[in-house]
mmCIF file of C-alpha atoms in Angstrom:
data_model
loop_
_atom_site.group_PDB
_atom_site.id
_atom_site.type_symbol
_atom_site.label_atom_id
_atom_site.label_comp_id
_atom_site.label_asym_id
_atom_site.label_seq_id
_atom_site.Cartn_x
_atom_site.Cartn_y
_atom_site.Cartn_z
ATOM 1 C CA UNK A 1 -105.526 7.568 -39.919
ATOM 2 C CA UNK A 2 -106.168 6.731 -36.306
ATOM 3 C CA UNK A 3 -103.651 5.452 -33.809
ATOM 4 C CA UNK A 4 -105.230 1.990 -33.995
ATOM 5 C CA UNK A 5 -104.819 1.878 -37.748
ATOM 6 C CA UNK A 6 -101.198 2.931 -37.432
ATOM 7 C CA UNK A 7 -100.437 0.172 -34.925
ATOM 8 C CA UNK A 8 -102.213 -2.388 -37.125
ATOM 9 C CA UNK A 9 -100.208 -1.377 -40.195
ATOM 10 C CA UNK A 10 -96.931 -1.493 -38.231
ATOM 11 C CA UNK A 11 -97.712 -4.987 -36.877
ATOM 12 C CA UNK A 12 -98.581 -6.202 -40.395
ATOM 13 C CA UNK A 13 -95.260 -4.867 -41.678
ATOM 14 C CA UNK A 14 -93.377 -6.783 -38.984
ATOM 15 C CA UNK A 15 -95.191 -10.076 -39.584
ATOM 16 C CA UNK A 16 -95.191 -9.901 -43.381
ATOM 17 C CA UNK A 17 -92.645 -12.077 -45.225
ATOM 18 C CA UNK A 18 -89.578 -10.314 -46.633
ATOM 19 C CA UNK A 19 -89.717 -9.015 -50.154
ATOM 20 C CA UNK A 20 -88.442 -11.446 -52.784
ATOM 21 C CA UNK A 21 -86.160 -8.931 -54.408
ATOM 22 C CA UNK A 22 -84.464 -7.884 -51.188
ATOM 23 C CA UNK A 23 -84.088 -11.464 -49.948
ATOM 24 C CA UNK A 24 -82.646 -12.611 -53.235
ATOM 25 C CA UNK A 25 -80.117 -9.814 -53.147
ATOM 26 C CA UNK A 26 -78.949 -10.794 -49.674
ATOM 27 C CA UNK A 27 -78.681 -14.499 -50.448
ATOM 28 C CA UNK A 28 -77.089 -14.083 -53.832
ATOM 29 C CA UNK A 29 -73.794 -15.968 -53.749
ATOM 30 C CA UNK A 30 -70.731 -13.822 -54.169
ATOM 31 C CA UNK A 31 -69.231 -15.783 -57.034
ATOM 32 C CA UNK A 32 -66.698 -13.085 -57.867
ATOM 33 C CA UNK A 33 -65.233 -13.121 -54.377
ATOM 34 C CA UNK A 34 -65.001 -16.919 -54.260
ATOM 35 C CA UNK A 35 -63.410 -17.113 -57.701
ATOM 36 C CA UNK A 36 -60.826 -14.517 -56.672
ATOM 37 C CA UNK A 37 -60.059 -16.456 -53.483
ATOM 38 C CA UNK A 38 -59.624 -19.689 -55.422
ATOM 39 C CA UNK A 39 -57.260 -18.014 -57.885
ATOM 40 C CA UNK A 40 -55.201 -16.515 -55.063
ATOM 41 C CA UNK A 41 -55.095 -19.877 -53.257
ATOM 42 C CA UNK A 42 -53.896 -21.625 -56.424
ATOM 43 C CA UNK A 43 -51.289 -18.929 -56.979
ATOM 44 C CA UNK A 44 -50.003 -19.304 -53.403
ATOM 45 C CA UNK A 45 -50.235 -23.055 -52.784
ATOM 46 C CA UNK A 46 -49.834 -24.668 -56.223
ATOM 47 C CA UNK A 47 -46.033 -24.112 -56.260
ATOM 48 C CA UNK A 48 -45.780 -25.636 -52.793
ATOM 49 C CA UNK A 49 -47.885 -28.589 -53.866
ATOM 50 C CA UNK A 50 -45.763 -29.099 -56.960
ATOM 51 C CA UNK A 51 -42.641 -28.884 -54.806
ATOM 52 C CA UNK A 52 -43.953 -31.597 -52.498
ATOM 53 C CA UNK A 53 -45.102 -33.821 -55.371
ATOM 54 C CA UNK A 54 -41.763 -33.573 -57.165
ATOM 55 C CA UNK A 55 -39.890 -34.421 -53.957
ATOM 56 C CA UNK A 56 -41.616 -37.836 -53.735
ATOM 57 C CA UNK A 57 -41.517 -38.609 -57.466
ATOM 58 C CA UNK A 58 -38.953 -41.132 -58.762
ATOM 59 C CA UNK A 59 -36.224 -39.746 -60.976
ATOM 60 C CA UNK A 60 -37.452 -41.554 -64.080
ATOM 61 C CA UNK A 61 -40.917 -39.991 -63.732
ATOM 62 C CA UNK A 62 -39.919 -36.460 -62.769
ATOM 63 C CA UNK A 63 -39.820 -35.289 -66.416
ATOM 64 C CA UNK A 64 -42.800 -37.238 -67.723
ATOM 65 C CA UNK A 65 -44.991 -35.464 -70.280
ATOM 66 C CA UNK A 66 -47.648 -34.356 -69.783
ATOM 67 C CA UNK A 67 -46.921 -33.443 -66.151
ATOM 68 C CA UNK A 68 -48.948 -35.296 -63.534
ATOM 69 C CA UNK A 69 -50.562 -33.509 -60.642
ATOM 70 C CA UNK A 70 -50.902 -36.798 -58.783
ATOM 71 C CA UNK A 71 -47.888 -39.128 -58.929
ATOM 72 C CA UNK A 72 -48.533 -42.750 -59.776
ATOM 73 C CA UNK A 73 -45.563 -43.885 -57.688
ATOM 74 C CA UNK A 74 -44.201 -42.391 -54.475
ATOM 75 C CA UNK A 75 -40.693 -42.742 -53.081
ATOM 76 C CA UNK A 76 -38.971 -41.252 -50.051
ATOM 77 C CA UNK A 77 -35.452 -42.057 -51.191
ATOM 78 C CA UNK A 78 -34.749 -38.394 -51.856
ATOM 79 C CA UNK A 79 -35.426 -37.522 -48.213
ATOM 80 C CA UNK A 80 -33.270 -40.397 -47.036
ATOM 81 C CA UNK A 81 -30.484 -39.157 -49.285
ATOM 82 C CA UNK A 82 -30.582 -35.788 -47.529
ATOM 83 C CA UNK A 83 -29.976 -37.266 -44.088
ATOM 84 C CA UNK A 84 -27.212 -39.479 -45.495
ATOM 85 C CA UNK A 85 -25.269 -36.493 -46.877
ATOM 86 C CA UNK A 86 -22.979 -34.898 -44.258
ATOM 87 C CA UNK A 87 -22.433 -31.754 -46.358
ATOM 88 C CA UNK A 88 -26.073 -30.729 -45.922
ATOM 89 C CA UNK A 89 -25.696 -30.688 -42.153
ATOM 90 C CA UNK A 90 -22.607 -28.505 -42.509
ATOM 91 C CA UNK A 91 -24.587 -26.053 -44.650
ATOM 92 C CA UNK A 92 -27.393 -26.190 -42.096
ATOM 93 C CA UNK A 93 -24.995 -25.387 -39.271
ATOM 94 C CA UNK A 94 -23.587 -22.449 -41.231
ATOM 95 C CA UNK A 95 -27.088 -21.105 -41.907
ATOM 96 C CA UNK A 96 -28.069 -21.324 -38.242
ATOM 97 C CA UNK A 97 -24.903 -19.581 -37.053
ATOM 98 C CA UNK A 98 -25.076 -16.772 -39.595
ATOM 99 C CA UNK A 99 -28.839 -16.210 -39.294
ATOM 100 C CA UNK A 100 -28.942 -16.199 -35.492
ATOM 101 C CA UNK A 101 -25.984 -13.840 -35.090
ATOM 102 C CA UNK A 102 -27.359 -11.568 -37.826
ATOM 103 C CA UNK A 103 -30.691 -11.462 -36.001
ATOM 104 C CA UNK A 104 -29.163 -10.639 -32.624
ATOM 105 C CA UNK A 105 -26.858 -7.987 -34.048
ATOM 106 C CA UNK A 106 -29.585 -6.370 -36.164
ATOM 107 C CA UNK A 107 -32.072 -6.210 -33.281
ATOM 108 C CA UNK A 108 -29.462 -4.953 -30.785
ATOM 109 C CA UNK A 109 -28.396 -2.080 -33.027
ATOM 110 C CA UNK A 110 -31.783 -1.183 -34.501
ATOM 111 C CA UNK A 111 -33.600 -0.994 -31.156
ATOM 112 C CA UNK A 112 -31.250 1.758 -29.926
ATOM 113 C CA UNK A 113 -31.340 3.601 -33.251
ATOM 114 C CA UNK A 114 -35.119 3.328 -33.535
ATOM 115 C CA UNK A 115 -35.609 4.566 -29.971
ATOM 116 C CA UNK A 116 -33.247 7.496 -30.520
ATOM 117 C CA UNK A 117 -35.031 8.513 -33.727
ATOM 118 C CA UNK A 118 -38.421 8.209 -32.052
ATOM 119 C CA UNK A 119 -37.991 9.828 -28.628
ATOM 120 C CA UNK A 120 -35.008 12.178 -28.941
ATOM 121 C CA UNK A 121 -34.705 15.452 -30.845
ATOM 122 C CA UNK A 122 -31.214 16.373 -32.016
ATOM 123 C CA UNK A 123 -29.551 18.246 -34.856
ATOM 124 C CA UNK A 124 -29.559 16.322 -38.128
ATOM 125 C CA UNK A 125 -32.125 13.800 -36.920
ATOM 126 C CA UNK A 126 -34.332 13.858 -39.997
ATOM 127 C CA UNK A 127 -31.397 13.904 -42.394
ATOM 128 C CA UNK A 128 -29.911 10.858 -40.702
ATOM 129 C CA UNK A 129 -33.267 9.068 -40.742
ATOM 130 C CA UNK A 130 -33.701 9.598 -44.473
ATOM 131 C CA UNK A 131 -30.083 8.651 -45.066
ATOM 132 C CA UNK A 132 -30.726 5.308 -43.367
ATOM 133 C CA UNK A 133 -33.873 4.824 -45.427
ATOM 134 C CA UNK A 134 -32.186 5.814 -48.697
ATOM 135 C CA UNK A 135 -29.778 2.902 -48.369
ATOM 136 C CA UNK A 136 -32.680 0.631 -49.321
ATOM 137 C CA UNK A 137 -32.956 2.352 -52.698
ATOM 138 C CA UNK A 138 -29.772 0.829 -54.099
ATOM 139 C CA UNK A 139 -29.807 -2.731 -55.489
ATOM 140 C CA UNK A 140 -27.826 -5.024 -53.272
ATOM 141 C CA UNK A 141 -26.001 -6.500 -56.256
ATOM 142 C CA UNK A 142 -24.316 -3.131 -56.867
ATOM 143 C CA UNK A 143 -22.627 -3.332 -53.470
ATOM 144 C CA UNK A 144 -21.442 -6.897 -53.878
ATOM 145 C CA UNK A 145 -18.229 -6.007 -55.716
ATOM 146 C CA UNK A 146 -17.412 -3.255 -53.225
ATOM 147 C CA UNK A 147 -17.989 -5.509 -50.240
ATOM 148 C CA UNK A 148 -15.935 -8.252 -51.867
ATOM 149 C CA UNK A 149 -12.969 -5.903 -52.318
ATOM 150 C CA UNK A 150 -13.250 -4.537 -48.759
ATOM 151 C CA UNK A 151 -13.507 -7.984 -47.181
ATOM 152 C CA UNK A 152 -10.595 -9.224 -49.308
ATOM 153 C CA UNK A 153 -8.366 -6.404 -48.037
ATOM 154 C CA UNK A 154 -9.208 -7.294 -44.436
ATOM 155 C CA UNK A 155 -8.857 -11.067 -45.053
ATOM 156 C CA UNK A 156 -12.501 -11.675 -44.177
ATOM 157 C CA UNK A 157 -13.494 -13.686 -47.223
ATOM 158 C CA UNK A 158 -14.721 -17.227 -46.586
ATOM 159 C CA UNK A 159 -15.586 -16.364 -42.973
ATOM 160 C CA UNK A 160 -18.777 -16.082 -40.973
ATOM 161 C CA UNK A 161 -17.996 -12.456 -40.197
ATOM 162 C CA UNK A 162 -18.204 -11.440 -43.861
ATOM 163 C CA UNK A 163 -21.678 -12.924 -44.198
ATOM 164 C CA UNK A 164 -22.899 -11.529 -40.875
ATOM 165 C CA UNK A 165 -21.700 -7.995 -41.631
ATOM 166 C CA UNK A 166 -23.147 -8.003 -45.150
ATOM 167 C CA UNK A 167 -26.524 -9.376 -44.020
ATOM 168 C CA UNK A 168 -26.707 -6.946 -41.104
ATOM 169 C CA UNK A 169 -25.971 -4.041 -43.439
ATOM 170 C CA UNK A 170 -29.107 -4.746 -45.443
ATOM 171 C CA UNK A 171 -31.405 -5.670 -42.561
ATOM 172 C CA UNK A 172 -30.644 -2.649 -40.367
ATOM 173 C CA UNK A 173 -32.518 0.078 -42.325
ATOM 174 C CA UNK A 174 -35.861 -1.726 -42.347
ATOM 175 C CA UNK A 175 -35.448 -2.928 -38.760
ATOM 176 C CA UNK A 176 -34.677 0.623 -37.607
ATOM 177 C CA UNK A 177 -37.738 2.078 -39.304
ATOM 178 C CA UNK A 178 -39.950 -0.753 -38.119
ATOM 179 C CA UNK A 179 -38.898 -0.265 -34.500
ATOM 180 C CA UNK A 180 -39.100 3.522 -34.801
ATOM 181 C CA UNK A 181 -42.732 3.210 -35.831
ATOM 182 C CA UNK A 182 -43.365 0.908 -32.900
ATOM 183 C CA UNK A 183 -41.691 3.290 -30.421
ATOM 184 C CA UNK A 184 -43.729 6.153 -31.883
ATOM 185 C CA UNK A 185 -46.870 4.240 -30.907
ATOM 186 C CA UNK A 186 -45.762 4.119 -27.249
ATOM 187 C CA UNK A 187 -46.931 7.209 -25.317
ATOM 188 C CA UNK A 188 -44.338 9.589 -23.921
ATOM 189 C CA UNK A 189 -46.193 9.482 -20.611
ATOM 190 C CA UNK A 190 -44.461 6.191 -19.865
ATOM 191 C CA UNK A 191 -41.078 7.904 -20.010
ATOM 192 C CA UNK A 192 -42.275 10.804 -17.869
ATOM 193 C CA UNK A 193 -43.702 8.401 -15.282
ATOM 194 C CA UNK A 194 -40.404 6.532 -15.137
ATOM 195 C CA UNK A 195 -38.544 9.814 -14.609
ATOM 196 C CA UNK A 196 -40.857 10.718 -11.747
ATOM 197 C CA UNK A 197 -40.107 7.342 -10.152
ATOM 198 C CA UNK A 198 -36.385 8.127 -10.351
ATOM 199 C CA UNK A 199 -35.410 5.932 -13.304
ATOM 200 C CA UNK A 200 -32.695 7.206 -15.604
ATOM 201 C CA UNK A 201 -32.790 7.017 -19.413
ATOM 202 C CA UNK A 202 -30.904 3.728 -19.512
ATOM 203 C CA UNK A 203 -33.163 2.007 -16.988
ATOM 204 C CA UNK A 204 -36.279 3.529 -18.514
ATOM 205 C CA UNK A 205 -35.439 2.057 -21.883
ATOM 206 C CA UNK A 206 -34.513 -1.421 -20.656
ATOM 207 C CA UNK A 207 -37.074 -1.826 -17.862
ATOM 208 C CA UNK A 208 -40.091 0.045 -19.217
ATOM 209 C CA UNK A 209 -39.868 0.453 -22.999
ATOM 210 C CA UNK A 210 -38.276 -2.813 -24.118
ATOM 211 C CA UNK A 211 -40.836 -5.130 -22.432
ATOM 212 C CA UNK A 212 -43.614 -3.247 -24.220
ATOM 213 C CA UNK A 213 -41.685 -3.355 -27.487
ATOM 214 C CA UNK A 214 -41.393 -7.158 -27.510
ATOM 215 C CA UNK A 215 -43.724 -7.618 -30.546
ATOM 216 C CA UNK A 216 -41.714 -5.105 -32.554
ATOM 217 C CA UNK A 217 -38.442 -6.771 -31.595
ATOM 218 C CA UNK A 218 -39.786 -10.155 -32.656
ATOM 219 C CA UNK A 219 -41.045 -8.783 -35.974
ATOM 220 C CA UNK A 220 -37.722 -7.155 -36.826
ATOM 221 C CA UNK A 221 -35.833 -10.214 -35.616
ATOM 222 C CA UNK A 222 -37.846 -12.503 -37.878
ATOM 223 C CA UNK A 223 -37.143 -10.260 -40.831
ATOM 224 C CA UNK A 224 -33.406 -10.346 -40.112
ATOM 225 C CA UNK A 225 -33.465 -14.116 -39.600
ATOM 226 C CA UNK A 226 -35.250 -14.784 -42.879
ATOM 227 C CA UNK A 227 -32.881 -12.407 -44.677
ATOM 228 C CA UNK A 228 -29.867 -14.311 -43.435
ATOM 229 C CA UNK A 229 -31.464 -17.714 -43.997
ATOM 230 C CA UNK A 230 -32.607 -17.156 -47.593
ATOM 231 C CA UNK A 231 -29.713 -15.165 -49.025
ATOM 232 C CA UNK A 232 -28.082 -16.751 -52.043
ATOM 233 C CA UNK A 233 -25.945 -14.192 -53.847
ATOM 234 C CA UNK A 234 -23.795 -12.951 -50.974
ATOM 235 C CA UNK A 235 -23.432 -16.405 -49.425
ATOM 236 C CA UNK A 236 -22.267 -17.784 -52.783
ATOM 237 C CA UNK A 237 -19.749 -14.990 -53.423
ATOM 238 C CA UNK A 238 -18.334 -14.112 -50.016
ATOM 239 C CA UNK A 239 -18.147 -17.592 -48.483
ATOM 240 C CA UNK A 240 -16.184 -20.610 -49.609
ATOM 241 C CA UNK A 241 -17.390 -24.225 -49.650
ATOM 242 C CA UNK A 242 -16.768 -24.616 -45.921
ATOM 243 C CA UNK A 243 -18.734 -21.518 -44.875
ATOM 244 C CA UNK A 244 -21.560 -21.520 -47.409
ATOM 245 C CA UNK A 245 -25.123 -21.564 -46.185
ATOM 246 C CA UNK A 246 -27.973 -23.747 -47.374
ATOM 247 C CA UNK A 247 -29.184 -21.886 -50.530
ATOM 248 C CA UNK A 248 -25.864 -21.911 -52.429
ATOM 249 C CA UNK A 249 -24.836 -25.224 -50.873
ATOM 250 C CA UNK A 250 -27.920 -27.031 -52.150
ATOM 251 C CA UNK A 251 -27.520 -25.543 -55.613
ATOM 252 C CA UNK A 252 -23.890 -26.626 -55.846
ATOM 253 C CA UNK A 253 -24.797 -30.085 -54.589
ATOM 254 C CA UNK A 254 -27.761 -30.944 -56.796
ATOM 255 C CA UNK A 255 -27.207 -28.779 -59.894
ATOM 256 C CA UNK A 256 -24.248 -29.651 -62.083
ATOM 257 C CA UNK A 257 -23.186 -28.831 -65.620
ATOM 258 C CA UNK A 258 -24.543 -32.089 -67.001
ATOM 259 C CA UNK A 259 -27.754 -32.634 -65.028
ATOM 260 C CA UNK A 260 -30.015 -31.414 -62.253
ATOM 261 C CA UNK A 261 -31.432 -33.691 -59.559
ATOM 262 C CA UNK A 262 -34.767 -31.906 -59.284
ATOM 263 C CA UNK A 263 -36.561 -34.385 -56.983
ATOM 264 C CA UNK A 264 -33.679 -34.404 -54.490
ATOM 265 C CA UNK A 265 -33.398 -30.622 -54.698
ATOM 266 C CA UNK A 266 -37.126 -30.230 -54.031
ATOM 267 C CA UNK A 267 -36.917 -32.572 -51.052
ATOM 268 C CA UNK A 268 -33.984 -30.636 -49.622
ATOM 269 C CA UNK A 269 -35.802 -27.340 -50.165
ATOM 270 C CA UNK A 270 -38.781 -28.582 -48.181
ATOM 271 C CA UNK A 271 -36.592 -29.802 -45.345
ATOM 272 C CA UNK A 272 -34.610 -26.577 -45.002
ATOM 273 C CA UNK A 273 -37.777 -24.466 -45.084
ATOM 274 C CA UNK A 274 -39.118 -26.182 -41.967
ATOM 275 C CA UNK A 275 -37.162 -24.026 -39.420
ATOM 276 C CA UNK A 276 -38.429 -20.780 -40.938
ATOM 277 C CA UNK A 277 -41.991 -22.087 -41.126
ATOM 278 C CA UNK A 278 -41.905 -23.243 -37.501
ATOM 279 C CA UNK A 279 -40.528 -19.858 -36.409
ATOM 280 C CA UNK A 280 -43.300 -18.002 -38.216
ATOM 281 C CA UNK A 281 -46.020 -20.234 -36.793
ATOM 282 C CA UNK A 282 -44.670 -20.015 -33.247
ATOM 283 C CA UNK A 283 -44.164 -16.231 -33.353
ATOM 284 C CA UNK A 284 -47.079 -15.284 -35.580
ATOM 285 C CA UNK A 285 -48.906 -13.463 -32.785
ATOM 286 C CA UNK A 286 -45.894 -11.290 -32.023
ATOM 287 C CA UNK A 287 -45.168 -10.739 -35.698
ATOM 288 C CA UNK A 288 -48.651 -9.430 -36.504
ATOM 289 C CA UNK A 289 -48.722 -7.276 -33.396
ATOM 290 C CA UNK A 290 -45.300 -5.807 -34.095
ATOM 291 C CA UNK A 291 -45.981 -4.969 -37.724
ATOM 292 C CA UNK A 292 -49.413 -3.416 -37.113
ATOM 293 C CA UNK A 293 -48.259 -1.442 -34.067
ATOM 294 C CA UNK A 294 -45.203 -0.202 -35.902
ATOM 295 C CA UNK A 295 -47.282 0.935 -38.867
ATOM 296 C CA UNK A 296 -49.541 3.294 -36.864
ATOM 297 C CA UNK A 297 -48.313 6.275 -34.934
ATOM 298 C CA UNK A 298 -50.107 6.720 -31.623
#
């Protein structure tokens, strides 16, 4: 075959239409992937949709059979009832106080522990690290009786301090390991450069390391905040009616021995979930960056 024939055959191959079999394979719709996505979307959003629908359904239609995906009548009386109930605002105030202080305390302690585990080498370091991690292996309900007895001896029951200490106890291990992974991703050259510039360990950590660790701090802080905001068991047991947070407060308010006000409870659940949702949306960029950076060692 001559060079001219080769060029002619190559040009014909470029200008020829694509093969039917290959084109059909590329354009074949991925029905399996779309079906899986639809199932996952229904699994994730159908409970939220049902929560919203029930919150605007009148009481006499909340238990209609068969259940209706689209309500025939809509009412916002349940939401108005929430803002007319002073006890809900007291529970909201308690949740904000406990969650914010738990977040600040957890981040303040875990950032020093995570940095020490990551950048310092000392005797018993690995044993202490695994000891901190092993605390997550025990069910939290097993420690409830012990914490109740300890707080009762120190007269801390029905106080904010009991809730803050118990929440911080369970948020610290994960926050420490999350921040340790993030500090591992930061190169040691930053510390050496700070030493050359004359910065001591304290200034190096606060002026050089912490600004770079902002995504990790936000990620661990969000975890601690959600832990304090959503807890039910410890808030119900360790706090009295005046110090209870939103989860047990709403249950005691809308669920009684004789009946359950499901529409009002659903409306209250949607309202109290707004602060957490807003926090996640506003700090989503830092949350994703902190989790991914803390999961990979550089």
